[in-house]
PDB file of C-alpha atoms in Angstrom:
ATOM      1  CA  MET Y 257     -26.139   6.929 -32.219  1.00  0.00           C
ATOM      2  CA  LYS Y 258     -23.607   9.761 -32.604  1.00  0.00           C
ATOM      3  CA  ALA Y 259     -24.663  11.174 -29.224  1.00  0.00           C
ATOM      4  CA  HIS Y 260     -24.087   7.752 -27.613  1.00  0.00           C
ATOM      5  CA  ILE Y 261     -20.595   7.464 -29.134  1.00  0.00           C
ATOM      6  CA  LYS Y 262     -19.795  11.021 -28.052  1.00  0.00           C
ATOM      7  CA  SER Y 263     -20.925  10.196 -24.479  1.00  0.00           C
ATOM      8  CA  VAL Y 264     -18.778   7.059 -24.381  1.00  0.00           C
ATOM      9  CA  LEU Y 265     -15.758   8.966 -25.685  1.00  0.00           C
ATOM     10  CA  CYS Y 266     -16.268  11.680 -23.069  1.00  0.00           C
ATOM     11  CA  LEU Y 267     -16.414   9.050 -20.322  1.00  0.00           C
ATOM     12  CA  ILE Y 268     -13.227   7.418 -21.595  1.00  0.00           C
ATOM     13  CA  LEU Y 269     -11.388  10.753 -21.747  1.00  0.00           C
ATOM     14  CA  LEU Y 270     -12.629  11.685 -18.282  1.00  0.00           C
ATOM     15  CA  SER Y 271     -11.455   8.341 -16.903  1.00  0.00           C
ATOM     16  CA  ILE Y 272      -8.026   8.732 -18.498  1.00  0.00           C
ATOM     17  CA  SER Y 273      -7.617  12.274 -17.206  1.00  0.00           C
ATOM     18  CA  MET Y 274      -8.732  11.258 -13.699  1.00  0.00           C
ATOM     19  CA  PHE Y 275      -6.210   8.378 -13.728  1.00  0.00           C
ATOM     20  CA  ALA Y 276      -3.442  10.715 -14.896  1.00  0.00           C
ATOM     21  CA  PHE Y 277      -4.448  13.271 -12.242  1.00  0.00           C
ATOM     22  CA  ALA Y 278      -4.433  10.615  -9.513  1.00  0.00           C
ATOM     23  CA  GLU Y 279      -0.991   9.388 -10.544  1.00  0.00           C
ATOM     24  CA  SER Y 280       0.385  12.940 -10.674  1.00  0.00           C
ATOM     25  CA  ASN Y 281      -0.698  13.531  -7.063  1.00  0.00           C
ATOM     26  CA  TYR Y 282       1.649  10.807  -5.820  1.00  0.00           C
ATOM     27  CA  GLN Y 283       5.085  12.244  -6.432  1.00  0.00           C
ATOM     28  CA  LYS Y 284       8.267  11.114  -4.747  1.00  0.00           C
ATOM     29  CA  PRO Y 285      10.060  13.961  -2.951  1.00  0.00           C
ATOM     30  CA  SER Y 286      13.738  14.614  -3.610  1.00  0.00           C
ATOM     31  CA  ASP Y 287      16.339  12.662  -1.678  1.00  0.00           C
ATOM     32  CA  THR Y 288      17.214  15.802   0.305  1.00  0.00           C
ATOM     33  CA  VAL Y 289      13.590  16.165   1.417  1.00  0.00           C
ATOM     34  CA  LEU Y 290      13.358  12.457   2.234  1.00  0.00           C
ATOM     35  CA  LYS Y 291      16.436  12.652   4.473  1.00  0.00           C
ATOM     36  CA  GLN Y 292      14.876  15.592   6.321  1.00  0.00           C
ATOM     37  CA  ARG Y 293      11.382  14.124   6.631  1.00  0.00           C
ATOM     38  CA  LEU Y 294      12.026  10.424   7.322  1.00  0.00           C
ATOM     39  CA  THR Y 295      13.520   8.767  10.357  1.00  0.00           C
ATOM     40  CA  PRO Y 296      16.767   6.860   9.741  1.00  0.00           C
ATOM     41  CA  MET Y 297      14.790   3.583   9.880  1.00  0.00           C
ATOM     42  CA  GLN Y 298      12.186   4.823   7.382  1.00  0.00           C
ATOM     43  CA  TYR Y 299      14.908   5.993   5.001  1.00  0.00           C
ATOM     44  CA  ASN Y 300      16.830   2.717   5.335  1.00  0.00           C
ATOM     45  CA  VAL Y 301      13.731   0.614   4.646  1.00  0.00           C
ATOM     46  CA  THR Y 302      12.247   2.631   1.781  1.00  0.00           C
ATOM     47  CA  GLN Y 303      15.424   3.778   0.007  1.00  0.00           C
ATOM     48  CA  GLU Y 304      18.030   1.148   0.880  1.00  0.00           C
ATOM     49  CA  GLN Y 305      15.856  -2.003   0.949  1.00  0.00           C
ATOM     50  CA  GLY Y 306      16.310  -2.391   4.696  1.00  0.00           C
ATOM     51  CA  THR Y 307      14.126  -4.377   7.085  1.00  0.00           C
ATOM     52  CA  GLU Y 308      12.840  -3.146  10.411  1.00  0.00           C
ATOM     53  CA  PRO Y 309      12.867  -5.396  13.509  1.00  0.00           C
ATOM     54  CA  ALA Y 310      10.055  -7.932  13.776  1.00  0.00           C
ATOM     55  CA  PHE Y 311       7.558  -7.322  16.605  1.00  0.00           C
ATOM     56  CA  ASN Y 312       9.185  -3.923  17.209  1.00  0.00           C
ATOM     57  CA  ASN Y 313       7.445  -1.725  14.651  1.00  0.00           C
ATOM     58  CA  ALA Y 314       4.401   0.500  14.494  1.00  0.00           C
ATOM     59  CA  TYR Y 315       1.772  -1.637  12.768  1.00  0.00           C
ATOM     60  CA  TRP Y 316       2.509  -5.353  13.246  1.00  0.00           C
ATOM     61  CA  ASN Y 317      -0.325  -5.607  15.788  1.00  0.00           C
ATOM     62  CA  ASN Y 318      -2.476  -2.645  14.739  1.00  0.00           C
ATOM     63  CA  GLU Y 319      -6.104  -3.781  14.628  1.00  0.00           C
ATOM     64  CA  SER Y 320      -7.717  -0.398  13.947  1.00  0.00           C
ATOM     65  CA  PRO Y 321      -9.810  -0.006  10.774  1.00  0.00           C
ATOM     66  CA  GLY Y 322      -8.252   2.105   8.035  1.00  0.00           C
ATOM     67  CA  ILE Y 323      -5.864   2.045   5.118  1.00  0.00           C
ATOM     68  CA  TYR Y 324      -2.104   1.998   4.767  1.00  0.00           C
ATOM     69  CA  VAL Y 325      -0.431   4.368   2.301  1.00  0.00           C
ATOM     70  CA  ASP Y 326       3.128   4.877   1.058  1.00  0.00           C
ATOM     71  CA  ILE Y 327       4.919   7.060   3.599  1.00  0.00           C
ATOM     72  CA  LEU Y 328       6.641   8.968   0.772  1.00  0.00           C
ATOM     73  CA  THR Y 329       3.816   9.664  -1.665  1.00  0.00           C
ATOM     74  CA  GLY Y 330       0.520   8.784  -0.003  1.00  0.00           C
ATOM     75  CA  GLU Y 331      -0.289   6.125  -2.623  1.00  0.00           C
ATOM     76  CA  PRO Y 332      -3.021   3.848  -1.194  1.00  0.00           C
ATOM     77  CA  LEU Y 333      -1.523   0.375  -0.768  1.00  0.00           C
ATOM     78  CA  PHE Y 334      -3.334  -1.882   1.735  1.00  0.00           C
ATOM     79  CA  SER Y 335      -6.501  -2.045   3.826  1.00  0.00           C
ATOM     80  CA  SER Y 336      -6.989  -3.246   7.381  1.00  0.00           C
ATOM     81  CA  THR Y 337      -9.879  -5.353   6.034  1.00  0.00           C
ATOM     82  CA  VAL Y 338      -7.335  -7.833   4.592  1.00  0.00           C
ATOM     83  CA  LYS Y 339      -4.683  -7.529   7.298  1.00  0.00           C
ATOM     84  CA  TYR Y 340      -4.008 -10.633   9.369  1.00  0.00           C
ATOM     85  CA  ASP Y 341      -1.615 -11.941  11.998  1.00  0.00           C
ATOM     86  CA  SER Y 342       0.980 -14.022  10.158  1.00  0.00           C
ATOM     87  CA  HIS Y 343       2.990 -14.494  13.374  1.00  0.00           C
ATOM     88  CA  THR Y 344       6.013 -12.929  11.641  1.00  0.00           C
ATOM     89  CA  GLY Y 345       6.092  -9.626  13.524  1.00  0.00           C
ATOM     90  CA  TRP Y 346       5.375  -7.480  10.459  1.00  0.00           C
ATOM     91  CA  PRO Y 347       2.053  -6.254   9.070  1.00  0.00           C
ATOM     92  CA  SER Y 348       0.732  -8.877   6.651  1.00  0.00           C
ATOM     93  CA  PHE Y 349      -2.017  -8.529   4.060  1.00  0.00           C
ATOM     94  CA  THR Y 350      -3.705 -11.004   1.717  1.00  0.00           C
ATOM     95  CA  LYS Y 351      -4.020  -8.535  -1.164  1.00  0.00           C
ATOM     96  CA  THR Y 352      -3.347  -4.965  -2.194  1.00  0.00           C
ATOM     97  CA  LEU Y 353      -5.872  -2.154  -1.950  1.00  0.00           C
ATOM     98  CA  ALA Y 354      -4.923  -0.598  -5.287  1.00  0.00           C
ATOM     99  CA  PRO Y 355      -2.944  -3.051  -7.433  1.00  0.00           C
ATOM    100  CA  GLU Y 356      -2.052  -0.236  -9.825  1.00  0.00           C
ATOM    101  CA  ASN Y 357       0.060   1.305  -7.031  1.00  0.00           C
ATOM    102  CA  ILE Y 358       2.200  -1.811  -6.505  1.00  0.00           C
ATOM    103  CA  ILE Y 359       5.194  -3.146  -8.419  1.00  0.00           C
ATOM    104  CA  THR Y 360       6.768  -6.539  -7.765  1.00  0.00           C
ATOM    105  CA  LYS Y 361      10.159  -7.717  -8.911  1.00  0.00           C
ATOM    106  CA  PRO Y 362      12.464 -10.675  -8.261  1.00  0.00           C
ATOM    107  CA  ASP Y 363      14.810 -10.301  -5.295  1.00  0.00           C
ATOM    108  CA  HIS Y 364      17.784 -12.656  -5.062  1.00  0.00           C
ATOM    109  CA  THR Y 365      19.512 -11.078  -2.048  1.00  0.00           C
ATOM    110  CA  LEU Y 366      20.374 -13.012   1.095  1.00  0.00           C
ATOM    111  CA  PHE Y 367      20.821 -16.222  -0.941  1.00  0.00           C
ATOM    112  CA  MET Y 368      17.038 -16.543  -1.291  1.00  0.00           C
ATOM    113  CA  GLU Y 369      14.572 -16.152  -4.101  1.00  0.00           C
ATOM    114  CA  ARG Y 370      11.857 -13.731  -3.057  1.00  0.00           C
ATOM    115  CA  THR Y 371       9.523 -11.213  -4.653  1.00  0.00           C
ATOM    116  CA  GLU Y 372      10.102  -7.614  -3.615  1.00  0.00           C
ATOM    117  CA  VAL Y 373       7.116  -5.262  -3.280  1.00  0.00           C
ATOM    118  CA  LEU Y 374       7.535  -1.581  -4.163  1.00  0.00           C
ATOM    119  CA  SER Y 375       5.191   1.375  -4.471  1.00  0.00           C
ATOM    120  CA  LYS Y 376       4.752   2.456  -8.075  1.00  0.00           C
ATOM    121  CA  GLN Y 377       5.189   6.227  -7.855  1.00  0.00           C
ATOM    122  CA  GLY Y 378       7.452   6.408  -4.808  1.00  0.00           C
ATOM    123  CA  GLN Y 379       9.550   3.390  -5.765  1.00  0.00           C
ATOM    124  CA  SER Y 380       9.605   2.709  -2.016  1.00  0.00           C
ATOM    125  CA  HIS Y 381      10.786  -0.696  -0.896  1.00  0.00           C
ATOM    126  CA  LEU Y 382       7.779  -1.970   1.076  1.00  0.00           C
ATOM    127  CA  GLY Y 383       8.686  -5.587   1.804  1.00  0.00           C
ATOM    128  CA  HIS Y 384       8.065  -8.928   0.085  1.00  0.00           C
ATOM    129  CA  VAL Y 385       5.156 -11.078  -1.049  1.00  0.00           C
ATOM    130  CA  PHE Y 386       5.042 -14.821  -0.452  1.00  0.00           C
ATOM    131  CA  ASP Y 387       2.713 -17.602  -1.583  1.00  0.00           C
ATOM    132  CA  ASP Y 388       2.081 -18.956   1.929  1.00  0.00           C
ATOM    133  CA  GLY Y 389      -0.836 -16.752   2.960  1.00  0.00           C
ATOM    134  CA  PRO Y 390      -4.404 -17.773   3.807  1.00  0.00           C
ATOM    135  CA  PRO Y 391      -7.124 -18.482   1.243  1.00  0.00           C
ATOM    136  CA  PRO Y 392      -8.534 -17.255  -1.019  1.00  0.00           C
ATOM    137  CA  THR Y 393      -5.408 -15.462  -2.368  1.00  0.00           C
ATOM    138  CA  TYR Y 394      -2.745 -17.577  -0.621  1.00  0.00           C
ATOM    139  CA  LYS Y 395      -0.632 -14.402  -0.639  1.00  0.00           C
ATOM    140  CA  ARG Y 396       1.231 -12.885   2.292  1.00  0.00           C
ATOM    141  CA  TYR Y 397       2.307  -9.335   1.652  1.00  0.00           C
ATOM    142  CA  CYS Y 398       4.863  -8.977   4.457  1.00  0.00           C
ATOM    143  CA  ILE Y 399       5.348  -5.221   4.688  1.00  0.00           C
ATOM    144  CA  ASN Y 400       7.595  -2.976   6.777  1.00  0.00           C
ATOM    145  CA  SER Y 401       5.683  -0.533   8.989  1.00  0.00           C
ATOM    146  CA  ALA Y 402       8.453   1.996   8.330  1.00  0.00           C
ATOM    147  CA  ALA Y 403       7.314   2.220   4.690  1.00  0.00           C
ATOM    148  CA  LEU Y 404       3.699   2.925   5.625  1.00  0.00           C
ATOM    149  CA  GLU Y 405       1.454   5.591   7.055  1.00  0.00           C
ATOM    150  CA  PHE Y 406      -1.799   4.403   8.607  1.00  0.00           C
ATOM    151  CA  ILE Y 407      -4.909   6.487   7.896  1.00  0.00           C
ATOM    152  CA  PRO Y 408      -7.706   5.631  10.373  1.00  0.00           C
ATOM    153  CA  VAL Y 409     -11.158   5.162   8.865  1.00  0.00           C
ATOM    154  CA  ASN Y 410     -12.482   8.304  10.575  1.00  0.00           C
ATOM    155  CA  ASN Y 411      -9.789  10.397   8.798  1.00  0.00           C
ATOM    156  CA  LEU Y 412     -10.191   8.943   5.304  1.00  0.00           C
ATOM    157  CA  GLN Y 413     -12.535  11.641   3.977  1.00  0.00           C
ATOM    158  CA  GLN Y 414     -10.552  14.607   5.289  1.00  0.00           C
ATOM    159  CA  ARG Y 415      -7.248  13.135   4.053  1.00  0.00           C
ATOM    160  CA  GLY Y 416      -8.609  12.617   0.523  1.00  0.00           C
ATOM    161  CA  TYR Y 417      -9.232   8.861   0.661  1.00  0.00           C
ATOM    162  CA  GLY Y 418     -13.033   8.991   0.962  1.00  0.00           C
ATOM    163  CA  GLN Y 419     -13.453   6.573  -1.952  1.00  0.00           C
ATOM    164  CA  TYR Y 420     -12.328   3.788   0.431  1.00  0.00           C
ATOM    165  CA  LEU Y 421     -15.023   4.424   3.066  1.00  0.00           C
ATOM    166  CA  PRO Y 422     -17.402   1.794   1.596  1.00  0.00           C
ATOM    167  CA  LEU Y 423     -14.860  -0.893   2.588  1.00  0.00           C
ATOM    168  CA  PHE Y 424     -15.653  -0.149   6.218  1.00  0.00           C
ATOM    169  CA  LYS Y 425     -19.441   0.197   6.144  1.00  0.00           C
ATOM    170  CA  GLN Y 426     -21.156  -2.138   8.606  1.00  0.00           C
ATOM    171  CA  LYS Y 427     -23.204  -4.773   6.843  1.00  0.00           C
ATOM    172  CA  PRO Y 428     -26.653  -5.248   8.381  1.00  0.00           C
ATOM    173  CA  SER Y 429     -26.920  -8.470  10.371  1.00  0.00           C
ATOM    174  CA  THR Y 430     -29.181 -11.153   8.950  1.00  0.00           C
ATOM    175  CA  GLN Y 431     -31.050 -12.601  11.910  1.00  0.00           C
TER     176      GLN Y 431
END
């Protein structure tokens, strides 16, 4: 019995340390570095709660398989497996890839009540989430391409996101 308890405790400690290690890998660079590394549009969107033009951004019509990460920290945020065309001109997703990497908060700007979506570690403004998406979640995460980096499925392993490869495995057809 003591050996079983010791094994469970070891697993818990390992899980906690892995979570802490994962969070520590996603650090927001200084503002000076951000201004050097980001385009003016990327800086405006992520740091000043800006919005890029609809239908004139990198990922609104991207149909390639892969994941989308925070452009500042690399935090995994969304998957192409839940991306859909919302006819808004921005990338839209029905759910997050890693809910622990997302923060939402009320946004009362522009005389509207909306819910802002931010990355947890980077505190990047990503966009907004609405309750008018398709089933089963009925969510529409309307996200600015300028806040994202797309990692194609064939680069996931080499970029350190190999744990998401199973999302893209072909399921055998049942004929």
